[in-house]
Amino acid sequence: MRAYNFCAGPAALPLAVLEKAQQEMLDWHGKGLSIMEMSHRSADYVAVAEKAEADLRRLMNIPENYKVLFLQGGASLQFSAIPLNLLGKNSQADYIHTGIWSEKAYKEAQRYGDINIIDAATQIDGKFAIKPQHQWTLNSDAAYLHYVDNETIGGLQFDQIPDVNVPLVADFSSSILSAPLDVTQFGIIYAGAQKNIGPAGLTLVIVREDLLDQARSDIPSILKYSAQAKNDSMVNTPSTYAWYLSGLVFEWLLEQGGVDAIHQVNLEKAKLLYGYIDASEFYNNPVALPNRSLMNVPFTLLRTDLEKQFLQEAEANHLLNLAGHRSVGGMRASIYNAVPLEGIQALVGFMDDFAQRHG
Ligand SMILES: *Cc1c(COP(=O)(O)O)cnc(C)c1O
């Protein structure tokens, strides 16, 4: 039986996608081999890769003057690739710090440039929140401003896109495709695939063309956006299976009605879970309302001594991977696109039963 998987990443994938992949596994489209066994330069594979890009462009309404790159190394390698690609002419950059991932990003960038760190995490009435932009000290000479839209570990998300005069570079690893996004507001959007796109091993980079000529001369060519763009993300062998499977997820999303439609489902899921937690005396979410994540819902139990039991019983009820990140503890339910509303209903039902028995 398939369980409901609330893992933060690698995360749940749509059942229909896994079934399609299973069906195509041994003999892809009657060609007598698996897609994993195909040359990335073959016409068949190139068509799969191009279709995935075209579908993503449709889903996100990505304009022509943006390149879409399918790379490797995770979002973490982009923490280095971004400064290497953008700080060749001007070595100054602004980094907004709201949690663990944005901190990792600026620590890598500090190797390559003069980084202005804006500490934007704060608390409102004891709840975590993001400081409004008028409280940030920005550098108007920065080559770009970097931020993490959704801090996956803290469950802390921006409620608006920063409004600045320099190119915006944003890590959307755990929020891409969860809600409509105006791509034209950004210089670069990037995301590791394993949260809301597909399997691990693929990293998506959406980059505006005018940013392709600012790389440092010492950048490895694999990391260089202009080289990857020129070679259709095939400077070397790409992560072919993850790219193919992400393409199946994009097809699935289009079948669901696209990003607007899945966003409505996501809103309903989040409302159900946060609503239950807020009404309960037994559970607590530590984030202020405007900055609550649509995708990652951390929560604590009134009785922390019962955490282990909560996780064991949840697992016995086919509700998997609810432990919080090892650095913060507590619980966390990641409710990405592939987790259906029924999964949240089952989770809330279990949480309520557990609270009744122990509250
Ligand atoms: C998971 C995550 C990362 C790291 O991703 P890797 O692909 O493991 O490098 C970076 N940023 C955010 C926001 C994440 O959620």
Short mmCIF file of C-alpha atoms in Angstrom, two decimals, residues 94-264:
data_model
loop_
_atom_site.label_atom_id
_atom_site.label_comp_id
_atom_site.label_asym_id
_atom_site.label_seq_id
_atom_site.Cartn_x
_atom_site.Cartn_y
_atom_site.Cartn_z
CA ASP A 94 23.22 41.64 -1.26
CA TYR A 95 22.06 38.48 0.53
CA ILE A 96 18.90 38.35 2.61
CA HIS A 97 19.29 36.03 5.60
CA THR A 98 16.08 34.37 6.78
CA GLY A 99 17.23 30.89 7.79
CA ILE A 100 19.54 27.97 7.27
CA TRP A 101 19.53 27.82 3.46
CA SER A 102 20.06 31.55 2.95
CA GLU A 103 22.96 31.35 5.40
CA LYS A 104 24.54 28.51 3.44
CA ALA A 105 24.10 30.57 0.27
CA TYR A 106 25.87 33.68 1.58
CA LYS A 107 28.67 31.63 3.15
CA GLU A 108 29.56 30.23 -0.28
CA ALA A 109 29.20 33.64 -1.94
CA GLN A 110 31.60 35.18 0.58
CA ARG A 111 34.44 33.24 -1.07
CA TYR A 112 33.95 35.21 -4.27
CA GLY A 113 32.82 38.68 -3.42
CA ASP A 114 31.97 41.51 -1.12
CA ILE A 115 28.72 40.26 0.38
CA ASN A 116 26.31 42.50 2.29
CA ILE A 117 24.22 40.30 4.58
CA ILE A 118 20.80 41.59 5.54
CA ASP A 119 19.47 39.82 8.62
CA ALA A 120 15.77 39.78 7.88
CA ALA A 121 14.58 37.11 10.30
CA THR A 122 12.70 38.51 13.25
CA GLN A 123 9.95 37.64 15.71
CA ILE A 124 6.47 39.10 16.06
CA ASP A 125 4.76 38.23 19.36
CA GLY A 126 7.08 35.28 19.76
CA LYS A 127 6.48 33.96 16.23
CA PHE A 128 9.09 33.87 13.45
CA ALA A 129 8.63 36.43 10.69
CA ILE A 130 10.47 38.26 7.91
CA LYS A 131 11.31 41.95 8.41
CA PRO A 132 9.58 44.23 5.91
CA GLN A 133 11.80 45.58 3.15
CA HIS A 134 11.93 49.14 4.49
CA GLN A 135 13.97 47.77 7.40
CA TRP A 136 16.66 46.27 5.15
CA THR A 137 19.92 48.11 4.49
CA LEU A 138 20.52 47.42 0.82
CA ASN A 139 23.57 48.22 -1.30
CA SER A 140 22.45 50.05 -4.44
CA ASP A 141 25.74 49.06 -6.15
CA ALA A 142 25.12 45.34 -5.69
CA ALA A 143 25.35 43.15 -8.81
CA TYR A 144 22.28 41.28 -7.53
CA LEU A 145 20.14 40.54 -4.50
CA HIS A 146 19.81 36.92 -3.38
CA TYR A 147 17.04 35.51 -1.22
CA VAL A 148 15.42 32.18 -0.42
CA ASP A 149 11.69 32.35 -1.14
CA ASN A 150 10.79 29.54 1.22
CA GLU A 151 13.05 28.47 4.08
CA THR A 152 12.25 24.76 3.98
CA ILE A 153 13.53 24.00 7.48
CA GLY A 154 11.92 26.89 9.35
CA GLY A 155 8.74 26.89 7.27
CA LEU A 156 9.24 30.63 6.72
CA GLN A 157 8.18 32.10 3.38
CA PHE A 158 8.20 35.56 1.80
CA ASP A 159 4.71 36.96 1.33
CA GLN A 160 5.92 39.21 -1.46
CA ILE A 161 8.71 39.52 -3.99
CA PRO A 162 11.35 42.07 -2.92
CA ASP A 163 11.09 45.27 -4.93
CA VAL A 164 14.64 46.30 -5.86
CA ASN A 165 16.51 47.90 -8.74
CA VAL A 166 19.15 45.19 -9.07
CA PRO A 167 18.59 41.69 -10.54
CA LEU A 168 16.77 39.39 -8.13
CA VAL A 169 18.26 35.92 -7.67
CA ALA A 170 16.05 33.53 -5.77
CA ASP A 171 16.22 29.99 -4.43
CA PHE A 172 12.78 28.45 -5.03
CA SER A 173 13.84 24.87 -4.24
CA SER A 174 10.84 24.13 -2.02
CA SER A 175 8.25 26.47 -3.52
CA ILE A 176 8.68 26.41 -7.30
CA LEU A 177 5.44 25.45 -9.13
CA SER A 178 3.40 25.65 -5.90
CA ALA A 179 1.86 29.03 -6.75
CA PRO A 180 1.82 31.39 -9.73
CA LEU A 181 5.02 33.41 -10.10
CA ASP A 182 5.88 36.38 -12.30
CA VAL A 183 9.18 35.21 -13.77
CA THR A 184 9.85 38.65 -15.28
CA GLN A 185 10.54 40.00 -11.77
CA PHE A 186 13.67 37.84 -11.57
CA GLY A 187 17.19 37.66 -12.94
CA ILE A 188 17.59 34.04 -11.84
CA ILE A 189 15.22 31.50 -10.31
CA TYR A 190 16.77 28.19 -9.26
CA ALA A 191 15.58 25.04 -7.54
CA GLY A 192 16.79 21.58 -6.69
CA ALA A 193 14.30 19.15 -8.25
CA GLN A 194 13.73 16.81 -5.32
CA LYS A 195 11.13 18.90 -3.50
CA ASN A 196 8.49 19.99 -5.96
CA ILE A 197 9.75 18.93 -9.40
CA GLY A 198 11.07 15.38 -9.62
CA PRO A 199 13.79 13.09 -8.31
CA ALA A 200 17.09 14.23 -6.80
CA GLY A 201 19.99 14.79 -9.16
CA LEU A 202 18.54 17.63 -11.20
CA THR A 203 18.72 21.37 -10.59
CA LEU A 204 16.67 23.86 -12.52
CA VAL A 205 18.11 27.29 -13.32
CA ILE A 206 16.00 29.90 -15.10
CA VAL A 207 18.26 32.78 -16.08
CA ARG A 208 17.64 36.03 -17.93
CA GLU A 209 19.84 36.26 -21.01
CA ASP A 210 21.43 39.61 -20.19
CA LEU A 211 23.03 38.02 -17.10
CA LEU A 212 25.01 35.50 -19.14
CA ASP A 213 28.06 37.71 -19.69
CA GLN A 214 29.09 38.52 -16.11
CA ALA A 215 30.97 35.35 -15.18
CA ARG A 216 34.36 35.32 -13.51
CA SER A 217 37.12 34.06 -15.77
CA ASP A 218 38.06 31.26 -13.35
CA ILE A 219 34.62 29.63 -13.41
CA PRO A 220 34.56 25.89 -14.24
CA SER A 221 32.84 25.51 -17.62
CA ILE A 222 30.30 23.03 -16.21
CA LEU A 223 29.06 25.80 -13.90
CA LYS A 224 29.02 28.52 -16.54
CA TYR A 225 25.46 29.40 -17.51
CA SER A 226 26.42 30.76 -20.93
CA ALA A 227 28.23 27.51 -21.79
CA GLN A 228 25.32 25.39 -20.54
CA ALA A 229 22.83 27.55 -22.42
CA LYS A 230 24.84 27.24 -25.63
CA ASN A 231 24.99 23.46 -25.23
CA ASP A 232 21.35 22.90 -24.21
CA SER A 233 22.47 21.90 -20.67
CA MET A 234 24.65 19.18 -22.16
CA VAL A 235 28.20 20.42 -21.62
CA ASN A 236 28.57 16.96 -20.16
CA THR A 237 26.11 14.09 -19.63
CA PRO A 238 23.06 15.48 -17.86
CA SER A 239 20.99 13.66 -15.27
CA THR A 240 18.91 12.02 -17.99
CA TYR A 241 16.49 9.97 -15.92
CA ALA A 242 15.71 12.79 -13.46
CA TRP A 243 15.13 15.15 -16.42
CA TYR A 244 12.78 12.63 -18.07
CA LEU A 245 10.87 12.04 -14.83
CA SER A 246 10.58 15.77 -14.16
CA GLY A 247 9.09 16.04 -17.63
CA LEU A 248 6.43 13.51 -16.61
CA VAL A 249 5.68 15.65 -13.54
CA PHE A 250 5.28 18.72 -15.77
CA GLU A 251 2.82 16.78 -17.96
CA TRP A 252 0.94 15.70 -14.83
CA LEU A 253 0.79 19.32 -13.62
CA LEU A 254 -0.60 20.47 -16.96
CA GLU A 255 -3.23 17.72 -16.71
CA GLN A 256 -4.19 19.02 -13.26
CA GLY A 257 -4.90 22.40 -14.83
CA GLY A 258 -1.48 24.00 -14.36
CA VAL A 259 -0.02 26.05 -11.55
CA ASP A 260 -3.18 28.08 -10.84
CA ALA A 261 -5.18 24.91 -10.28
CA ILE A 262 -2.57 23.20 -8.09
CA HIS A 263 -2.19 26.44 -6.14
CA GLN A 264 -5.89 26.28 -5.21
#
